[in-house]
PDB file of C-alpha atoms in Angstrom:
ATOM      1  CA  MET Q   1     136.917  50.458 317.978  1.00  0.00           C
ATOM      2  CA  ASN Q   2     137.083  52.052 314.708  1.00  0.00           C
ATOM      3  CA  GLN Q   3     136.250  50.367 311.455  1.00  0.00           C
ATOM      4  CA  PRO Q   4     139.248  49.580 308.837  1.00  0.00           C
ATOM      5  CA  TYR Q   5     138.877  51.819 305.637  1.00  0.00           C
ATOM      6  CA  LEU Q   6     136.830  49.307 302.599  1.00  0.00           C
ATOM      7  CA  HIS Q   7     137.681  50.200 299.299  1.00  0.00           C
ATOM      8  CA  PRO Q   8     134.404  50.852 297.248  1.00  0.00           C
ATOM      9  CA  ALA Q   9     134.880  47.842 295.375  1.00  0.00           C
ATOM     10  CA  GLN Q  10     134.805  46.184 298.908  1.00  0.00           C
ATOM     11  CA  GLN Q  11     131.473  47.674 299.561  1.00  0.00           C
ATOM     12  CA  ILE Q  12     129.666  45.965 296.724  1.00  0.00           C
ATOM     13  CA  ASN Q  13     127.472  42.746 297.441  1.00  0.00           C
ATOM     14  CA  GLN Q  14     126.128  40.546 294.478  1.00  0.00           C
ATOM     15  CA  ASP Q  15     123.057  40.023 296.364  1.00  0.00           C
ATOM     16  CA  SER Q  16     122.870  43.892 297.778  1.00  0.00           C
ATOM     17  CA  ALA Q  17     119.253  45.203 297.163  1.00  0.00           C
ATOM     18  CA  PRO Q  18     118.343  47.489 294.089  1.00  0.00           C
ATOM     19  CA  LYS Q  19     119.151  51.109 294.922  1.00  0.00           C
ATOM     20  CA  GLU Q  20     119.296  54.301 293.448  1.00  0.00           C
ATOM     21  CA  THR Q  21     122.871  54.540 293.095  1.00  0.00           C
ATOM     22  CA  LEU Q  22     124.732  52.486 290.365  1.00  0.00           C
ATOM     23  CA  TYR Q  23     128.916  51.711 290.841  1.00  0.00           C
ATOM     24  CA  VAL Q  24     130.601  51.107 287.749  1.00  0.00           C
ATOM     25  CA  THR Q  25     133.886  50.054 287.605  1.00  0.00           C
ATOM     26  CA  GLY Q  26     136.436  49.001 285.045  1.00  0.00           C
ATOM     27  CA  LEU Q  27     136.259  52.464 283.371  1.00  0.00           C
ATOM     28  CA  ASN Q  28     139.089  53.557 281.124  1.00  0.00           C
ATOM     29  CA  ASP Q  29     141.581  55.591 283.380  1.00  0.00           C
ATOM     30  CA  LYS Q  30     143.659  57.007 280.584  1.00  0.00           C
ATOM     31  CA  VAL Q  31     140.805  58.490 278.977  1.00  0.00           C
ATOM     32  CA  ARG Q  32     140.394  62.580 280.438  1.00  0.00           C
ATOM     33  CA  LEU Q  33     138.094  62.485 283.548  1.00  0.00           C
ATOM     34  CA  GLU Q  34     135.729  65.000 282.143  1.00  0.00           C
ATOM     35  CA  ASP Q  35     135.047  63.476 278.685  1.00  0.00           C
ATOM     36  CA  LEU Q  36     134.897  59.970 280.497  1.00  0.00           C
ATOM     37  CA  LYS Q  37     132.035  61.246 282.835  1.00  0.00           C
ATOM     38  CA  PHE Q  38     130.172  63.075 279.744  1.00  0.00           C
ATOM     39  CA  VAL Q  39     130.027  59.949 277.763  1.00  0.00           C
ATOM     40  CA  LEU Q  40     128.504  58.269 281.004  1.00  0.00           C
ATOM     41  CA  TYR Q  41     125.610  60.922 281.602  1.00  0.00           C
ATOM     42  CA  ILE Q  42     124.923  60.503 277.852  1.00  0.00           C
ATOM     43  CA  LEU Q  43     124.618  56.842 278.699  1.00  0.00           C
ATOM     44  CA  PHE Q  44     123.041  56.447 281.725  1.00  0.00           C
ATOM     45  CA  SER Q  45     120.648  59.470 281.673  1.00  0.00           C
ATOM     46  CA  GLN Q  46     118.709  57.612 278.788  1.00  0.00           C
ATOM     47  CA  PHE Q  47     117.193  55.467 281.222  1.00  0.00           C
ATOM     48  CA  GLY Q  48     115.978  58.166 283.516  1.00  0.00           C
ATOM     49  CA  GLU Q  49     117.153  61.656 285.329  1.00  0.00           C
ATOM     50  CA  VAL Q  50     120.513  61.387 286.025  1.00  0.00           C
ATOM     51  CA  LEU Q  51     121.244  63.490 289.454  1.00  0.00           C
ATOM     52  CA  GLN Q  52     124.864  63.028 290.266  1.00  0.00           C
ATOM     53  CA  ILE Q  53     127.908  61.477 288.242  1.00  0.00           C
ATOM     54  CA  VAL Q  54     130.652  60.990 290.950  1.00  0.00           C
ATOM     55  CA  MET Q  55     134.177  60.630 289.481  1.00  0.00           C
ATOM     56  CA  LYS Q  56     137.899  61.091 291.141  1.00  0.00           C
ATOM     57  CA  LYS Q  57     141.487  61.404 290.065  1.00  0.00           C
ATOM     58  CA  THR Q  58     142.485  59.810 293.005  1.00  0.00           C
ATOM     59  CA  GLN Q  59     144.579  56.381 292.992  1.00  0.00           C
ATOM     60  CA  LYS Q  60     141.793  54.625 295.070  1.00  0.00           C
ATOM     61  CA  LEU Q  61     139.165  55.567 292.651  1.00  0.00           C
ATOM     62  CA  ARG Q  62     140.626  55.745 289.495  1.00  0.00           C
ATOM     63  CA  GLY Q  63     138.491  53.937 286.917  1.00  0.00           C
ATOM     64  CA  GLN Q  64     135.626  54.257 289.324  1.00  0.00           C
ATOM     65  CA  ALA Q  65     132.160  56.278 289.227  1.00  0.00           C
ATOM     66  CA  PHE Q  66     128.909  56.383 291.373  1.00  0.00           C
ATOM     67  CA  ILE Q  67     125.851  56.866 288.793  1.00  0.00           C
ATOM     68  CA  VAL Q  68     122.886  58.557 291.100  1.00  0.00           C
ATOM     69  CA  PHE Q  69     119.468  58.136 289.296  1.00  0.00           C
ATOM     70  CA  GLN Q  70     116.153  59.722 290.370  1.00  0.00           C
ATOM     71  CA  ASN Q  71     114.912  56.055 291.442  1.00  0.00           C
ATOM     72  CA  ILE Q  72     115.489  52.636 291.666  1.00  0.00           C
ATOM     73  CA  THR Q  73     113.721  51.782 288.374  1.00  0.00           C
ATOM     74  CA  TYR Q  74     115.864  54.064 286.347  1.00  0.00           C
ATOM     75  CA  ALA Q  75     119.251  52.246 287.811  1.00  0.00           C
ATOM     76  CA  THR Q  76     118.229  48.862 287.493  1.00  0.00           C
ATOM     77  CA  ASN Q  77     116.790  49.163 283.493  1.00  0.00           C
ATOM     78  CA  ALA Q  78     120.290  51.166 283.328  1.00  0.00           C
ATOM     79  CA  LYS Q  79     122.122  48.455 284.941  1.00  0.00           C
ATOM     80  CA  SER Q  80     120.513  45.516 283.029  1.00  0.00           C
ATOM     81  CA  ALA Q  81     121.200  46.815 279.622  1.00  0.00           C
ATOM     82  CA  LEU Q  82     124.961  48.420 279.668  1.00  0.00           C
ATOM     83  CA  SER Q  83     126.483  45.890 281.580  1.00  0.00           C
ATOM     84  CA  GLY Q  84     129.157  44.605 279.692  1.00  0.00           C
ATOM     85  CA  MET Q  85     128.650  47.190 277.191  1.00  0.00           C
ATOM     86  CA  MET Q  86     132.257  48.187 275.465  1.00  0.00           C
ATOM     87  CA  VAL Q  87     133.117  51.755 276.275  1.00  0.00           C
ATOM     88  CA  TYR Q  88     136.684  53.363 275.427  1.00  0.00           C
ATOM     89  CA  GLU Q  89     137.893  49.594 274.831  1.00  0.00           C
ATOM     90  CA  LYS Q  90     136.848  48.156 278.257  1.00  0.00           C
ATOM     91  CA  PRO Q  91     133.544  46.808 279.378  1.00  0.00           C
ATOM     92  CA  LEU Q  92     131.492  48.222 282.077  1.00  0.00           C
ATOM     93  CA  ILE Q  93     131.236  46.304 285.135  1.00  0.00           C
ATOM     94  CA  ILE Q  94     127.783  47.596 287.197  1.00  0.00           C
ATOM     95  CA  GLU Q  95     126.785  46.699 290.473  1.00  0.00           C
ATOM     96  CA  PHE Q  96     124.387  48.562 293.194  1.00  0.00           C
ATOM     97  CA  ALA Q  97     126.322  50.607 295.409  1.00  0.00           C
ATOM     98  CA  TYR Q  98     126.271  49.457 298.822  1.00  0.00           C
ATOM     99  CA  LYS Q  99     125.386  52.709 300.333  1.00  0.00           C
ATOM    100  CA  LYS Q 100     122.225  54.989 299.813  1.00  0.00           C
ATOM    101  CA  SER Q 101     123.414  58.453 298.131  1.00  0.00           C
ATOM    102  CA  VAL Q 102     123.249  61.328 300.526  1.00  0.00           C
ATOM    103  CA  ILE Q 103     121.917  63.448 298.094  1.00  0.00           C
ATOM    104  CA  PHE Q 104     118.848  61.777 299.098  1.00  0.00           C
ATOM    105  CA  ASP Q 105     119.323  62.182 302.598  1.00  0.00           C
ATOM    106  CA  ARG Q 106     120.006  65.682 301.801  1.00  0.00           C
ATOM    107  CA  MET Q 107     116.343  65.847 300.171  1.00  0.00           C
ATOM    108  CA  GLU Q 108     114.562  63.766 302.893  1.00  0.00           C
ATOM    109  CA  GLY Q 109     115.959  65.651 305.753  1.00  0.00           C
ATOM    110  CA  LYS Q 110     114.916  69.000 303.887  1.00  0.00           C
ATOM    111  CA  PHE Q 111     118.678  70.195 303.779  1.00  0.00           C
ATOM    112  CA  TYR Q 112     118.023  70.626 299.905  1.00  0.00           C
ATOM    113  CA  TYR Q 113     119.343  73.672 298.141  1.00  0.00           C
ATOM    114  CA  LYS Q 114     118.045  73.939 294.602  1.00  0.00           C
ATOM    115  CA  GLN Q 115     120.641  76.468 293.344  1.00  0.00           C
ATOM    116  CA  LYS Q 116     123.859  74.368 294.926  1.00  0.00           C
ATOM    117  CA  GLN Q 117     122.163  70.835 293.524  1.00  0.00           C
ATOM    118  CA  GLN Q 118     121.746  72.121 289.885  1.00  0.00           C
ATOM    119  CA  LYS Q 119     125.828  73.058 290.073  1.00  0.00           C
ATOM    120  CA  GLU Q 120     126.784  70.092 291.930  1.00  0.00           C
ATOM    121  CA  LEU Q 121     124.661  67.285 290.446  1.00  0.00           C
ATOM    122  CA  GLN Q 122     124.831  68.079 286.425  1.00  0.00           C
ATOM    123  CA  PRO Q 123     128.067  67.460 284.411  1.00  0.00           C
ATOM    124  CA  ASN Q 124     130.345  70.330 283.960  1.00  0.00           C
ATOM    125  CA  ILE Q 125     128.983  72.346 280.626  1.00  0.00           C
ATOM    126  CA  PRO Q 126     132.011  73.843 278.739  1.00  0.00           C
ATOM    127  CA  THR Q 127     131.466  77.891 279.002  1.00  0.00           C
ATOM    128  CA  ASP Q 128     131.249  77.596 275.024  1.00  0.00           C
ATOM    129  CA  LEU Q 129     127.771  76.294 275.615  1.00  0.00           C
ATOM    130  CA  ILE Q 130     126.303  79.066 277.056  1.00  0.00           C
ATOM    131  CA  LYS Q 131     126.777  81.376 274.705  1.00  0.00           C
ATOM    132  CA  GLU Q 132     125.457  78.965 272.128  1.00  0.00           C
ATOM    133  CA  ARG Q 133     122.054  78.064 274.521  1.00  0.00           C
ATOM    134  CA  LYS Q 134     119.577  81.138 273.727  1.00  0.00           C
ATOM    135  CA  GLN Q 135     120.251  80.539 270.094  1.00  0.00           C
ATOM    136  CA  LYS Q 136     119.462  76.911 270.283  1.00  0.00           C
ATOM    137  CA  LYS Q 137     116.306  77.931 272.222  1.00  0.00           C
ATOM    138  CA  ILE Q 138     114.822  79.243 269.331  1.00  0.00           C
ATOM    139  CA  GLU Q 139     116.024  76.643 266.762  1.00  0.00           C
ATOM    140  CA  ASP Q 140     114.331  74.489 268.883  1.00  0.00           C
ATOM    141  CA  LYS Q 141     111.213  76.300 269.026  1.00  0.00           C
ATOM    142  CA  LEU Q 142     111.117  76.412 265.125  1.00  0.00           C
ATOM    143  CA  ASN Q 143     112.212  72.907 264.983  1.00  0.00           C
ATOM    144  CA  ASN Q 144     108.946  71.931 267.238  1.00  0.00           C
ATOM    145  CA  ASN Q 145     106.739  74.315 265.289  1.00  0.00           C
ATOM    146  CA  THR Q 146     107.768  72.978 261.052  1.00  0.00           C
ATOM    147  CA  VAL Q 147     107.965  69.505 259.569  1.00  0.00           C
ATOM    148  CA  PHE Q 148     111.454  67.812 260.367  1.00  0.00           C
ATOM    149  CA  ASN Q 149     112.848  66.539 257.047  1.00  0.00           C
ATOM    150  CA  GLN Q 150     115.192  63.632 257.624  1.00  0.00           C
ATOM    151  CA  GLY Q 151     115.801  62.809 254.221  1.00  0.00           C
ATOM    152  CA  GLU Q 152     116.227  60.468 251.944  1.00  0.00           C
ATOM    153  CA  VAL Q 153     116.859  57.286 253.782  1.00  0.00           C
ATOM    154  CA  ASN Q 154     120.224  55.451 253.414  1.00  0.00           C
ATOM    155  CA  ASN Q 155     122.982  54.237 255.791  1.00  0.00           C
ATOM    156  CA  VAL Q 156     125.386  57.443 256.594  1.00  0.00           C
ATOM    157  CA  LEU Q 157     123.677  59.882 259.151  1.00  0.00           C
ATOM    158  CA  LEU Q 158     124.230  63.684 259.255  1.00  0.00           C
ATOM    159  CA  ILE Q 159     124.724  65.042 262.937  1.00  0.00           C
ATOM    160  CA  GLU Q 160     124.036  69.410 262.970  1.00  0.00           C
ATOM    161  CA  SER Q 161     124.670  71.865 265.071  1.00  0.00           C
ATOM    162  CA  LEU Q 162     126.803  70.168 267.780  1.00  0.00           C
ATOM    163  CA  PRO Q 163     128.332  72.004 270.404  1.00  0.00           C
ATOM    164  CA  SER Q 164     132.129  72.984 270.244  1.00  0.00           C
ATOM    165  CA  PHE Q 165     132.833  70.734 273.233  1.00  0.00           C
ATOM    166  CA  VAL Q 166     131.837  67.586 271.572  1.00  0.00           C
ATOM    167  CA  THR Q 167     134.329  64.725 270.329  1.00  0.00           C
ATOM    168  CA  GLU Q 168     134.397  62.471 267.771  1.00  0.00           C
ATOM    169  CA  ASN Q 169     135.107  59.825 270.819  1.00  0.00           C
ATOM    170  CA  MET Q 170     131.982  61.296 272.304  1.00  0.00           C
ATOM    171  CA  LEU Q 171     129.941  60.523 269.704  1.00  0.00           C
ATOM    172  CA  SER Q 172     131.481  57.473 268.993  1.00  0.00           C
ATOM    173  CA  GLU Q 173     130.355  55.757 271.991  1.00  0.00           C
ATOM    174  CA  LEU Q 174     126.935  57.161 271.710  1.00  0.00           C
ATOM    175  CA  PHE Q 175     126.406  56.028 268.129  1.00  0.00           C
ATOM    176  CA  ARG Q 176     128.479  52.713 268.529  1.00  0.00           C
ATOM    177  CA  GLN Q 177     125.637  50.997 270.736  1.00  0.00           C
ATOM    178  CA  TYR Q 178     123.487  50.501 267.621  1.00  0.00           C
ATOM    179  CA  PRO Q 179     124.171  47.570 265.805  1.00  0.00           C
ATOM    180  CA  GLY Q 180     126.015  48.143 262.441  1.00  0.00           C
ATOM    181  CA  TYR Q 181     127.773  51.066 263.610  1.00  0.00           C
ATOM    182  CA  SER Q 182     131.252  51.718 261.136  1.00  0.00           C
ATOM    183  CA  LEU Q 183     132.791  54.747 261.323  1.00  0.00           C
ATOM    184  CA  ILE Q 184     132.127  58.572 262.565  1.00  0.00           C
ATOM    185  CA  LYS Q 185     133.719  61.889 260.510  1.00  0.00           C
ATOM    186  CA  LEU Q 186     133.520  65.166 262.994  1.00  0.00           C
ATOM    187  CA  ILE Q 187     134.002  68.358 261.272  1.00  0.00           C
ATOM    188  CA  ASN Q 188     134.399  70.906 264.371  1.00  0.00           C
ATOM    189  CA  ALA Q 189     134.756  73.698 262.160  1.00  0.00           C
ATOM    190  CA  ARG Q 190     130.916  73.118 260.973  1.00  0.00           C
ATOM    191  CA  GLY Q 191     129.866  71.725 264.082  1.00  0.00           C
ATOM    192  CA  LEU Q 192     128.413  68.550 262.391  1.00  0.00           C
ATOM    193  CA  ALA Q 193     129.555  65.068 261.831  1.00  0.00           C
ATOM    194  CA  PHE Q 194     128.579  61.751 259.562  1.00  0.00           C
ATOM    195  CA  VAL Q 195     127.868  59.023 260.783  1.00  0.00           C
ATOM    196  CA  GLU Q 196     128.340  55.613 258.711  1.00  0.00           C
ATOM    197  CA  TYR Q 197     126.292  52.135 259.571  1.00  0.00           C
ATOM    198  CA  GLN Q 198     126.577  49.081 257.472  1.00  0.00           C
ATOM    199  CA  ASN Q 199     122.819  49.301 256.086  1.00  0.00           C
ATOM    200  CA  ASP Q 200     120.010  51.732 255.662  1.00  0.00           C
ATOM    201  CA  ASP Q 201     117.822  50.086 258.235  1.00  0.00           C
ATOM    202  CA  GLN Q 202     121.219  49.740 260.819  1.00  0.00           C
ATOM    203  CA  ALA Q 203     120.790  53.359 260.365  1.00  0.00           C
ATOM    204  CA  THR Q 204     116.952  53.981 260.750  1.00  0.00           C
ATOM    205  CA  VAL Q 205     117.620  52.250 264.124  1.00  0.00           C
ATOM    206  CA  ALA Q 206     119.873  54.785 265.616  1.00  0.00           C
ATOM    207  CA  LEU Q 207     118.666  57.545 263.787  1.00  0.00           C
ATOM    208  CA  LYS Q 208     115.100  57.028 265.671  1.00  0.00           C
ATOM    209  CA  GLY Q 209     116.659  56.388 268.881  1.00  0.00           C
ATOM    210  CA  LEU Q 210     118.678  59.351 269.001  1.00  0.00           C
ATOM    211  CA  SER Q 211     116.756  62.166 267.150  1.00  0.00           C
ATOM    212  CA  ASN Q 212     116.179  64.971 269.633  1.00  0.00           C
ATOM    213  CA  PHE Q 213     118.623  62.877 272.329  1.00  0.00           C
ATOM    214  CA  LYS Q 214     120.135  65.387 274.893  1.00  0.00           C
ATOM    215  CA  ILE Q 215     123.706  65.521 275.425  1.00  0.00           C
ATOM    216  CA  THR Q 216     123.075  67.861 278.023  1.00  0.00           C
ATOM    217  CA  PRO Q 217     119.872  68.862 279.768  1.00  0.00           C
ATOM    218  CA  GLU Q 218     119.718  72.176 277.387  1.00  0.00           C
ATOM    219  CA  CYS Q 219     121.006  70.839 274.077  1.00  0.00           C
ATOM    220  CA  GLN Q 220     119.435  68.078 271.707  1.00  0.00           C
ATOM    221  CA  LEU Q 221     120.933  66.187 269.027  1.00  0.00           C
ATOM    222  CA  LYS Q 222     119.751  67.185 265.344  1.00  0.00           C
ATOM    223  CA  VAL Q 223     120.098  63.746 263.415  1.00  0.00           C
ATOM    224  CA  LYS Q 224     118.708  62.892 259.801  1.00  0.00           C
ATOM    225  CA  TYR Q 225     119.861  60.674 256.568  1.00  0.00           C
ATOM    226  CA  ALA Q 226     122.833  62.790 254.818  1.00  0.00           C
ATOM    227  CA  LYS Q 227     122.459  62.954 251.099  1.00  0.00           C
ATOM    228  CA  LYS Q 228     124.009  60.995 248.818  1.00  0.00           C
TER     229      LYS Q 228
END
């Protein structure tokens, strides 16, 4: 006899053993799926390599995501740190998934094709970014060989060389993780943004936490203090 279909929410057991895959619910389904997926990638990849983010537009799976980490430690740390965090005005509800991701079945069974996996597992990167990669690699090499001038300490941060697909909402969800966040202003035409915190110390914590943070596998945030 066939087993009845179980909605993903019904597959979650509060006492289930930790797994590499997290099940996230309560997401704001009014936000464009690709924007939401990108923000989740930014947030969760701080805790380790994210192999896959699965989100669907279907009615049964709206407002939900499966986040697949490389190992259980990364998943456990992310679950502990991010549970309850407000993302697009909704708190993250995070549990361990009921089943192991099919990705690990492929890897263990050696049905693993690198090029296909790279295409499937990473968030979609807009074509505009591809054109910028060569120049960014050159800039990164220069930055690694010079002393990075972060400017005079104050409560406003400057983010430079932002890819054209980054939105104000994306950056806001990233920087509001740090206490004292006040506001953000993105200037798309110049590829930069200003982020204000309530005081200098709070801005410094955010700067240290997000300098050179990878918003995609090949694009790092360039953060310094803004000139007053």
